[in-house]
């Protein structure tokens, strides 16, 4: 059965019209205005230390309660458990080091929208990727006892040719849903490695015990964000029970998102979220037209080359 391209273009145009209406309530800034608004938001959410850590270490941690209430953590976990019962979650196989994977969870429960729109992590996304950042994945990871180490890698690998420039083009926001400890199979990072702008060499991929690697031991409810060039992985899980994580990678506007969020966004989702939600879904991006061609309104919503924060 072929997709009806005229119907698809019409449905997409309807969603984009709604996105444009919401945009007009709070147009995303360009140039100096982008920098000024970002500074205000960093002040408002008291994120100066986190922004400094993104520069020096390439990652930062928001403590429990800063990104969202602990009740939201419980809602996210419950939604993931429901999905795990109804969906295959072994697409990548147990040996991948990612555990059971639940892809494209966003349209399945409003708790994921709340995590995506949580103001403090979103300021960190803006700092790394600009106001026009799009969501690239909404993925759940569930690791049980015996889950192997996740090899050390940088998220820019396999996406952008190296050497990488200093800007992040892909940034992960990770919601830690169960305590991260070494035994629980926590994330591990090589602080400062994002400044090298190069992939992890093959001989370092299993160097989880290297003296420069830091195991990120943080309690449930923490949120971790990192630069796309940061070398990171996860240590194996030896403890009983499960490690649960919500992973929200984002990309800069002209970069292809990994999941088709425009295809699963509903008018209700656009209506119940702040205007920026539609931008995160890719619905205000200039590109991705069909036979209707480029829309001058969406071209006008793009950056002006004035600032990396646009
Ligand atoms: O939490 C993990 O196991 C690591 C996830 C990861 O490497 C990533 O999201 O890029």
mmCIF file of C-alpha atoms and ligand atoms in Angstrom:
data_model
loop_
_atom_site.group_PDB
_atom_site.id
_atom_site.type_symbol
_atom_site.label_atom_id
_atom_site.label_comp_id
_atom_site.label_asym_id
_atom_site.label_seq_id
_atom_site.Cartn_x
_atom_site.Cartn_y
_atom_site.Cartn_z
ATOM 1 C CA UNK A 1 0.000 0.000 0.000
ATOM 2 C CA UNK A 2 1.472 3.367 -1.018
ATOM 3 C CA UNK A 3 1.363 6.384 1.282
ATOM 4 C CA UNK A 4 -1.030 9.009 -0.122
ATOM 5 C CA UNK A 5 1.438 11.859 -0.594
ATOM 6 C CA UNK A 6 -1.291 14.482 -0.969
ATOM 7 C CA UNK A 7 -2.965 13.425 2.267
ATOM 8 C CA UNK A 8 0.407 13.274 4.034
ATOM 9 C CA UNK A 9 1.332 16.779 2.812
ATOM 10 C CA UNK A 10 -2.075 18.080 3.953
ATOM 11 C CA UNK A 11 -1.820 16.513 7.400
ATOM 12 C CA UNK A 12 1.694 17.795 7.816
ATOM 13 C CA UNK A 13 0.612 21.275 6.675
ATOM 14 C CA UNK A 14 -2.159 21.254 9.315
ATOM 15 C CA UNK A 15 0.318 20.380 12.058
ATOM 16 C CA UNK A 16 2.767 22.993 10.789
ATOM 17 C CA UNK A 17 0.030 25.628 10.768
ATOM 18 C CA UNK A 18 -0.680 24.833 14.425
ATOM 19 C CA UNK A 19 3.047 24.961 15.147
ATOM 20 C CA UNK A 20 3.288 28.372 13.443
ATOM 21 C CA UNK A 21 0.349 29.664 15.514
ATOM 22 C CA UNK A 22 2.022 28.541 18.746
ATOM 23 C CA UNK A 23 5.353 30.009 17.555
ATOM 24 C CA UNK A 24 3.759 33.433 17.202
ATOM 25 C CA UNK A 25 2.959 33.331 20.961
ATOM 26 C CA UNK A 26 6.670 33.111 21.761
ATOM 27 C CA UNK A 27 8.948 33.428 18.703
ATOM 28 C CA UNK A 28 12.379 31.924 19.293
ATOM 29 C CA UNK A 29 15.069 34.594 19.407
ATOM 30 C CA UNK A 30 17.942 35.206 16.975
ATOM 31 C CA UNK A 31 21.304 36.998 17.261
ATOM 32 C CA UNK A 32 21.936 39.103 20.356
ATOM 33 C CA UNK A 33 18.390 38.447 21.610
ATOM 34 C CA UNK A 34 19.139 34.681 21.716
ATOM 35 C CA UNK A 35 22.209 35.275 23.851
ATOM 36 C CA UNK A 36 20.355 37.664 26.172
ATOM 37 C CA UNK A 37 17.415 35.290 26.673
ATOM 38 C CA UNK A 38 19.730 32.354 27.314
ATOM 39 C CA UNK A 39 21.650 34.348 29.956
ATOM 40 C CA UNK A 40 18.352 35.208 31.638
ATOM 41 C CA UNK A 41 17.261 31.574 31.646
ATOM 42 C CA UNK A 42 20.625 30.421 33.063
ATOM 43 C CA UNK A 43 20.193 32.977 35.875
ATOM 44 C CA UNK A 44 16.558 32.093 36.475
ATOM 45 C CA UNK A 45 17.317 28.373 36.883
ATOM 46 C CA UNK A 46 20.652 28.908 38.641
ATOM 47 C CA UNK A 47 22.614 26.901 36.066
ATOM 48 C CA UNK A 48 25.933 28.818 35.979
ATOM 49 C CA UNK A 49 27.878 25.936 37.526
ATOM 50 C CA UNK A 50 26.292 23.444 35.115
ATOM 51 C CA UNK A 51 27.176 25.546 32.078
ATOM 52 C CA UNK A 52 30.761 25.875 33.345
ATOM 53 C CA UNK A 53 30.911 22.071 33.745
ATOM 54 C CA UNK A 54 29.643 21.555 30.195
ATOM 55 C CA UNK A 55 32.587 23.689 29.041
ATOM 56 C CA UNK A 56 35.281 22.137 31.229
ATOM 57 C CA UNK A 57 34.131 18.522 31.703
ATOM 58 C CA UNK A 58 31.749 18.117 28.752
ATOM 59 C CA UNK A 59 28.924 16.889 31.005
ATOM 60 C CA UNK A 60 26.913 18.055 33.991
ATOM 61 C CA UNK A 61 24.429 16.632 36.502
ATOM 62 C CA UNK A 62 21.230 18.250 37.785
ATOM 63 C CA UNK A 63 20.420 16.884 41.264
ATOM 64 C CA UNK A 64 17.077 15.181 42.012
ATOM 65 C CA UNK A 65 14.228 17.696 42.116
ATOM 66 C CA UNK A 66 15.970 20.274 39.905
ATOM 67 C CA UNK A 67 14.619 18.997 36.586
ATOM 68 C CA UNK A 68 11.292 17.696 37.837
ATOM 69 C CA UNK A 69 9.526 16.284 40.905
ATOM 70 C CA UNK A 70 10.237 12.731 42.042
ATOM 71 C CA UNK A 71 6.594 11.902 41.243
ATOM 72 C CA UNK A 72 7.463 12.449 37.553
ATOM 73 C CA UNK A 73 10.263 9.879 37.850
ATOM 74 C CA UNK A 74 7.717 7.355 39.116
ATOM 75 C CA UNK A 75 5.311 8.191 36.266
ATOM 76 C CA UNK A 76 8.055 7.727 33.671
ATOM 77 C CA UNK A 77 9.058 4.383 35.160
ATOM 78 C CA UNK A 78 5.451 3.172 35.219
ATOM 79 C CA UNK A 79 4.948 4.224 31.579
ATOM 80 C CA UNK A 80 8.144 2.405 30.555
ATOM 81 C CA UNK A 81 7.070 -0.759 32.358
ATOM 82 C CA UNK A 82 3.696 -0.638 30.586
ATOM 83 C CA UNK A 83 5.415 -0.279 27.230
ATOM 84 C CA UNK A 84 7.841 -3.083 27.995
ATOM 85 C CA UNK A 85 4.908 -5.441 28.468
ATOM 86 C CA UNK A 86 3.392 -4.644 25.093
ATOM 87 C CA UNK A 87 6.378 -4.122 22.800
ATOM 88 C CA UNK A 88 9.487 -5.947 21.652
ATOM 89 C CA UNK A 89 12.485 -4.334 23.329
ATOM 90 C CA UNK A 90 15.421 -6.352 22.089
ATOM 91 C CA UNK A 91 15.996 -4.728 18.692
ATOM 92 C CA UNK A 92 19.691 -4.187 19.448
ATOM 93 C CA UNK A 93 20.299 -7.454 21.299
ATOM 94 C CA UNK A 94 21.451 -7.994 24.891
ATOM 95 C CA UNK A 95 25.144 -7.800 23.949
ATOM 96 C CA UNK A 96 24.845 -4.156 22.781
ATOM 97 C CA UNK A 97 25.421 -2.887 26.327
ATOM 98 C CA UNK A 98 22.278 -0.727 26.106
ATOM 99 C CA UNK A 99 19.970 -3.313 27.697
ATOM 100 C CA UNK A 100 16.332 -3.565 26.630
ATOM 101 C CA UNK A 101 15.518 -0.586 24.418
ATOM 102 C CA UNK A 102 12.117 1.097 24.015
ATOM 103 C CA UNK A 103 12.170 3.477 21.066
ATOM 104 C CA UNK A 104 9.938 6.442 20.177
ATOM 105 C CA UNK A 105 8.151 6.517 23.541
ATOM 106 C CA UNK A 106 7.116 10.185 23.357
ATOM 107 C CA UNK A 107 3.594 9.750 21.923
ATOM 108 C CA UNK A 108 2.826 6.939 24.383
ATOM 109 C CA UNK A 109 2.465 8.899 27.635
ATOM 110 C CA UNK A 110 2.384 12.620 28.560
ATOM 111 C CA UNK A 111 5.025 11.928 31.271
ATOM 112 C CA UNK A 112 7.628 11.855 28.465
ATOM 113 C CA UNK A 113 6.442 15.248 27.221
ATOM 114 C CA UNK A 114 6.846 16.629 30.742
ATOM 115 C CA UNK A 115 10.422 15.362 30.899
ATOM 116 C CA UNK A 116 11.178 16.834 27.472
ATOM 117 C CA UNK A 117 9.741 20.244 28.389
ATOM 118 C CA UNK A 118 11.289 20.421 31.894
ATOM 119 C CA UNK A 119 12.776 23.928 31.951
ATOM 120 C CA UNK A 120 16.228 23.330 33.522
ATOM 121 C CA UNK A 121 17.423 20.566 31.145
ATOM 122 C CA UNK A 122 15.991 22.522 28.224
ATOM 123 C CA UNK A 123 18.214 25.496 29.122
ATOM 124 C CA UNK A 124 21.223 23.143 28.944
ATOM 125 C CA UNK A 125 20.019 21.904 25.527
ATOM 126 C CA UNK A 126 19.757 25.523 24.382
ATOM 127 C CA UNK A 127 23.261 26.235 25.642
ATOM 128 C CA UNK A 128 24.655 23.304 23.647
ATOM 129 C CA UNK A 129 22.421 23.268 20.538
ATOM 130 C CA UNK A 130 20.551 26.566 20.359
ATOM 131 C CA UNK A 131 16.863 27.448 20.616
ATOM 132 C CA UNK A 132 15.980 25.583 17.412
ATOM 133 C CA UNK A 133 17.174 22.212 18.756
ATOM 134 C CA UNK A 134 15.001 19.215 17.830
ATOM 135 C CA UNK A 135 14.372 16.030 19.743
ATOM 136 C CA UNK A 136 16.233 13.158 18.066
ATOM 137 C CA UNK A 137 15.107 10.138 20.151
ATOM 138 C CA UNK A 138 12.907 9.358 23.139
ATOM 139 C CA UNK A 139 14.309 6.027 24.259
ATOM 140 C CA UNK A 140 14.002 3.904 27.379
ATOM 141 C CA UNK A 141 16.887 1.704 28.523
ATOM 142 C CA UNK A 142 16.327 -1.122 31.015
ATOM 143 C CA UNK A 143 19.355 -3.116 32.154
ATOM 144 C CA UNK A 144 19.187 -6.126 34.443
ATOM 145 C CA UNK A 145 21.800 -8.134 36.342
ATOM 146 C CA UNK A 146 24.635 -9.202 34.090
ATOM 147 C CA UNK A 147 24.108 -6.410 31.546
ATOM 148 C CA UNK A 148 27.523 -6.013 29.882
ATOM 149 C CA UNK A 149 29.528 -2.791 29.695
ATOM 150 C CA UNK A 150 28.490 -0.315 27.004
ATOM 151 C CA UNK A 151 31.645 0.402 24.956
ATOM 152 C CA UNK A 152 33.148 3.858 25.299
ATOM 153 C CA UNK A 153 32.120 6.084 22.418
ATOM 154 C CA UNK A 154 31.295 9.683 21.513
ATOM 155 C CA UNK A 155 27.796 10.377 20.225
ATOM 156 C CA UNK A 156 29.169 12.414 17.287
ATOM 157 C CA UNK A 157 30.734 9.153 16.008
ATOM 158 C CA UNK A 158 28.966 7.584 13.063
ATOM 159 C CA UNK A 159 27.087 10.839 12.447
ATOM 160 C CA UNK A 160 29.654 13.524 11.641
ATOM 161 C CA UNK A 161 33.067 13.227 9.980
ATOM 162 C CA UNK A 162 35.985 13.893 12.371
ATOM 163 C CA UNK A 163 37.736 16.042 13.398
ATOM 164 C CA UNK A 164 34.732 17.637 15.053
ATOM 165 C CA UNK A 165 34.491 21.361 15.677
ATOM 166 C CA UNK A 166 34.005 22.767 19.137
ATOM 167 C CA UNK A 167 30.205 22.989 18.924
ATOM 168 C CA UNK A 168 27.976 20.139 20.000
ATOM 169 C CA UNK A 169 25.615 18.999 17.254
ATOM 170 C CA UNK A 170 24.072 16.130 19.225
ATOM 171 C CA UNK A 171 23.383 16.324 22.940
ATOM 172 C CA UNK A 172 21.948 13.703 25.257
ATOM 173 C CA UNK A 173 19.740 14.512 28.236
ATOM 174 C CA UNK A 174 19.512 11.404 30.410
ATOM 175 C CA UNK A 175 16.924 11.000 33.180
ATOM 176 C CA UNK A 176 18.326 8.689 35.834
ATOM 177 C CA UNK A 177 15.290 6.691 36.996
ATOM 178 C CA UNK A 178 17.039 4.294 39.401
ATOM 179 C CA UNK A 179 20.183 4.967 41.445
ATOM 180 C CA UNK A 180 23.395 5.012 39.397
ATOM 181 C CA UNK A 181 26.276 3.256 41.183
ATOM 182 C CA UNK A 182 29.210 1.256 39.827
ATOM 183 C CA UNK A 183 27.451 -2.034 40.713
ATOM 184 C CA UNK A 184 24.228 -0.790 39.138
ATOM 185 C CA UNK A 185 25.967 -0.229 35.782
ATOM 186 C CA UNK A 186 26.222 3.570 35.846
ATOM 187 C CA UNK A 187 27.236 5.863 33.016
ATOM 188 C CA UNK A 188 30.983 6.550 32.913
ATOM 189 C CA UNK A 189 32.641 9.565 31.292
ATOM 190 C CA UNK A 190 36.105 10.865 30.430
ATOM 191 C CA UNK A 191 35.885 14.466 31.667
ATOM 192 C CA UNK A 192 37.295 16.991 29.194
ATOM 193 C CA UNK A 193 37.466 14.529 26.263
ATOM 194 C CA UNK A 194 34.857 16.586 24.352
ATOM 195 C CA UNK A 195 37.571 19.175 23.664
ATOM 196 C CA UNK A 196 39.623 16.737 21.529
ATOM 197 C CA UNK A 197 36.947 16.584 18.850
ATOM 198 C CA UNK A 198 37.771 13.030 17.818
ATOM 199 C CA UNK A 199 36.284 9.533 18.070
ATOM 200 C CA UNK A 200 37.340 6.960 20.671
ATOM 201 C CA UNK A 201 40.148 4.804 19.192
ATOM 202 C CA UNK A 202 39.332 1.071 18.936
ATOM 203 C CA UNK A 203 41.832 0.134 21.657
ATOM 204 C CA UNK A 204 40.115 2.471 24.168
ATOM 205 C CA UNK A 205 36.549 1.231 23.692
ATOM 206 C CA UNK A 206 36.695 -1.131 26.659
ATOM 207 C CA UNK A 207 38.958 1.089 28.831
ATOM 208 C CA UNK A 208 36.228 1.579 31.455
ATOM 209 C CA UNK A 209 38.815 1.200 34.237
ATOM 210 C CA UNK A 210 41.217 3.793 32.810
ATOM 211 C CA UNK A 211 42.263 6.205 35.563
ATOM 212 C CA UNK A 212 40.737 9.142 33.655
ATOM 213 C CA UNK A 213 37.294 7.522 33.437
ATOM 214 C CA UNK A 214 34.773 8.715 36.045
ATOM 215 C CA UNK A 215 31.771 6.589 37.040
ATOM 216 C CA UNK A 216 28.804 8.948 37.410
ATOM 217 C CA UNK A 217 27.317 7.717 40.692
ATOM 218 C CA UNK A 218 24.152 9.778 41.219
ATOM 219 C CA UNK A 219 20.743 9.120 42.798
ATOM 220 C CA UNK A 220 17.490 8.447 40.973
ATOM 221 C CA UNK A 221 15.886 11.706 39.849
ATOM 222 C CA UNK A 222 19.190 13.193 38.631
ATOM 223 C CA UNK A 223 19.415 14.418 35.056
ATOM 224 C CA UNK A 224 22.707 14.293 33.145
ATOM 225 C CA UNK A 225 23.455 16.270 29.973
ATOM 226 C CA UNK A 226 26.545 15.996 27.798
ATOM 227 C CA UNK A 227 28.331 17.334 24.716
ATOM 228 C CA UNK A 228 28.248 15.109 21.619
ATOM 229 C CA UNK A 229 32.046 14.764 21.495
ATOM 230 C CA UNK A 230 32.320 13.485 25.119
ATOM 231 C CA UNK A 231 33.837 10.015 25.492
ATOM 232 C CA UNK A 232 31.449 7.941 27.590
ATOM 233 C CA UNK A 233 30.001 4.462 28.088
ATOM 234 C CA UNK A 234 28.510 2.433 30.925
ATOM 235 C CA UNK A 235 30.077 -0.029 33.355
ATOM 236 C CA UNK A 236 28.593 -3.559 33.564
ATOM 237 C CA UNK A 237 25.705 -4.188 35.931
ATOM 238 C CA UNK A 238 26.440 -6.742 38.641
ATOM 239 C CA UNK A 239 23.733 -5.800 41.167
ATOM 240 C CA UNK A 240 20.298 -7.407 41.395
ATOM 241 C CA UNK A 241 17.303 -5.515 40.034
ATOM 242 C CA UNK A 242 17.038 -3.172 37.073
ATOM 243 C CA UNK A 243 18.668 0.069 35.941
ATOM 244 C CA UNK A 244 16.104 2.293 34.215
ATOM 245 C CA UNK A 245 16.984 5.341 32.127
ATOM 246 C CA UNK A 246 15.135 7.766 29.864
ATOM 247 C CA UNK A 247 17.419 9.027 27.084
ATOM 248 C CA UNK A 248 16.481 12.212 25.217
ATOM 249 C CA UNK A 249 19.121 13.009 22.585
ATOM 250 C CA UNK A 250 18.663 16.304 20.700
ATOM 251 C CA UNK A 251 20.161 17.681 17.473
ATOM 252 C CA UNK A 252 20.653 21.113 15.949
ATOM 253 C CA UNK A 253 17.876 22.175 13.593
ATOM 254 C CA UNK A 254 19.416 21.293 10.176
ATOM 255 C CA UNK A 255 20.396 17.788 11.335
ATOM 256 C CA UNK A 256 18.171 14.782 10.660
ATOM 257 C CA UNK A 257 16.517 13.521 13.877
ATOM 258 C CA UNK A 258 16.795 9.762 14.459
ATOM 259 C CA UNK A 259 13.058 9.326 15.044
ATOM 260 C CA UNK A 260 10.192 10.794 12.959
ATOM 261 C CA UNK A 261 8.558 12.914 15.651
ATOM 262 C CA UNK A 262 6.640 15.023 13.108
ATOM 263 C CA UNK A 263 4.841 11.832 12.100
ATOM 264 C CA UNK A 264 3.528 11.001 15.576
ATOM 265 C CA UNK A 265 2.775 14.499 16.887
ATOM 266 C CA UNK A 266 -0.923 15.251 17.372
ATOM 267 C CA UNK A 267 -2.701 18.633 17.539
ATOM 268 C CA UNK A 268 -3.437 17.833 21.220
ATOM 269 C CA UNK A 269 0.264 17.447 21.970
ATOM 270 C CA UNK A 270 1.000 20.817 20.332
ATOM 271 C CA UNK A 271 -1.879 22.451 22.232
ATOM 272 C CA UNK A 272 -1.044 21.148 25.715
ATOM 273 C CA UNK A 273 2.672 21.992 25.634
ATOM 274 C CA UNK A 274 4.585 25.287 25.528
ATOM 275 C CA UNK A 275 5.128 26.659 21.990
ATOM 276 C CA UNK A 276 8.700 25.362 21.810
ATOM 277 C CA UNK A 277 7.403 21.783 21.809
ATOM 278 C CA UNK A 278 6.516 22.063 18.101
ATOM 279 C CA UNK A 279 10.072 23.172 17.312
ATOM 280 C CA UNK A 280 11.436 20.179 19.245
ATOM 281 C CA UNK A 281 9.216 17.971 17.030
ATOM 282 C CA UNK A 282 10.769 19.514 13.881
ATOM 283 C CA UNK A 283 7.511 21.201 12.889
ATOM 284 C CA UNK A 284 8.964 24.708 12.573
ATOM 285 C CA UNK A 285 12.055 23.589 10.608
ATOM 286 C CA UNK A 286 12.438 25.052 7.151
ATOM 287 C CA UNK A 287 13.217 21.687 5.567
ATOM 288 C CA UNK A 288 11.302 18.491 4.976
ATOM 289 C CA UNK A 289 8.874 19.813 2.361
ATOM 290 C CA UNK A 290 6.867 17.713 -0.090
ATOM 291 C CA UNK A 291 5.149 18.822 -3.303
ATOM 292 C CA UNK A 292 4.000 21.970 -1.471
ATOM 293 C CA UNK A 293 7.618 23.232 -1.513
ATOM 294 C CA UNK A 294 9.399 25.454 1.006
ATOM 295 C CA UNK A 295 7.164 27.553 3.239
ATOM 296 C CA UNK A 296 8.372 31.172 3.523
ATOM 297 C CA UNK A 297 6.957 31.313 7.093
ATOM 298 C CA UNK A 298 9.141 28.444 8.215
ATOM 299 C CA UNK A 299 12.172 29.834 6.371
ATOM 300 C CA UNK A 300 11.651 33.018 8.400
ATOM 301 C CA UNK A 301 11.692 31.039 11.680
ATOM 302 C CA UNK A 302 15.281 29.888 11.044
ATOM 303 C CA UNK A 303 18.560 31.247 12.391
ATOM 304 C CA UNK A 304 20.288 34.358 11.067
ATOM 305 C CA UNK A 305 23.912 33.254 11.548
ATOM 306 C CA UNK A 306 24.065 35.687 14.436
ATOM 307 C CA UNK A 307 24.791 33.271 17.288
ATOM 308 C CA UNK A 308 25.450 29.612 18.030
ATOM 309 C CA UNK A 309 22.545 29.803 20.503
ATOM 310 C CA UNK A 310 19.874 30.505 17.855
HETATM 311 O O1 LIG B 1 23.177 5.028 29.884
HETATM 312 C C1 LIG B 1 23.883 4.342 29.178
HETATM 313 O O2 LIG B 1 23.981 3.146 29.279
HETATM 314 C C2 LIG B 1 24.675 5.066 28.132
HETATM 315 C C3 LIG B 1 23.797 5.689 27.115
HETATM 316 C C4 LIG B 1 24.597 6.336 26.032
HETATM 317 O O3 LIG B 1 25.718 6.057 25.783
HETATM 318 C C5 LIG B 1 23.979 7.380 25.251
HETATM 319 O O4 LIG B 1 22.820 7.698 25.510
HETATM 320 O O5 LIG B 1 24.666 7.920 24.363
#
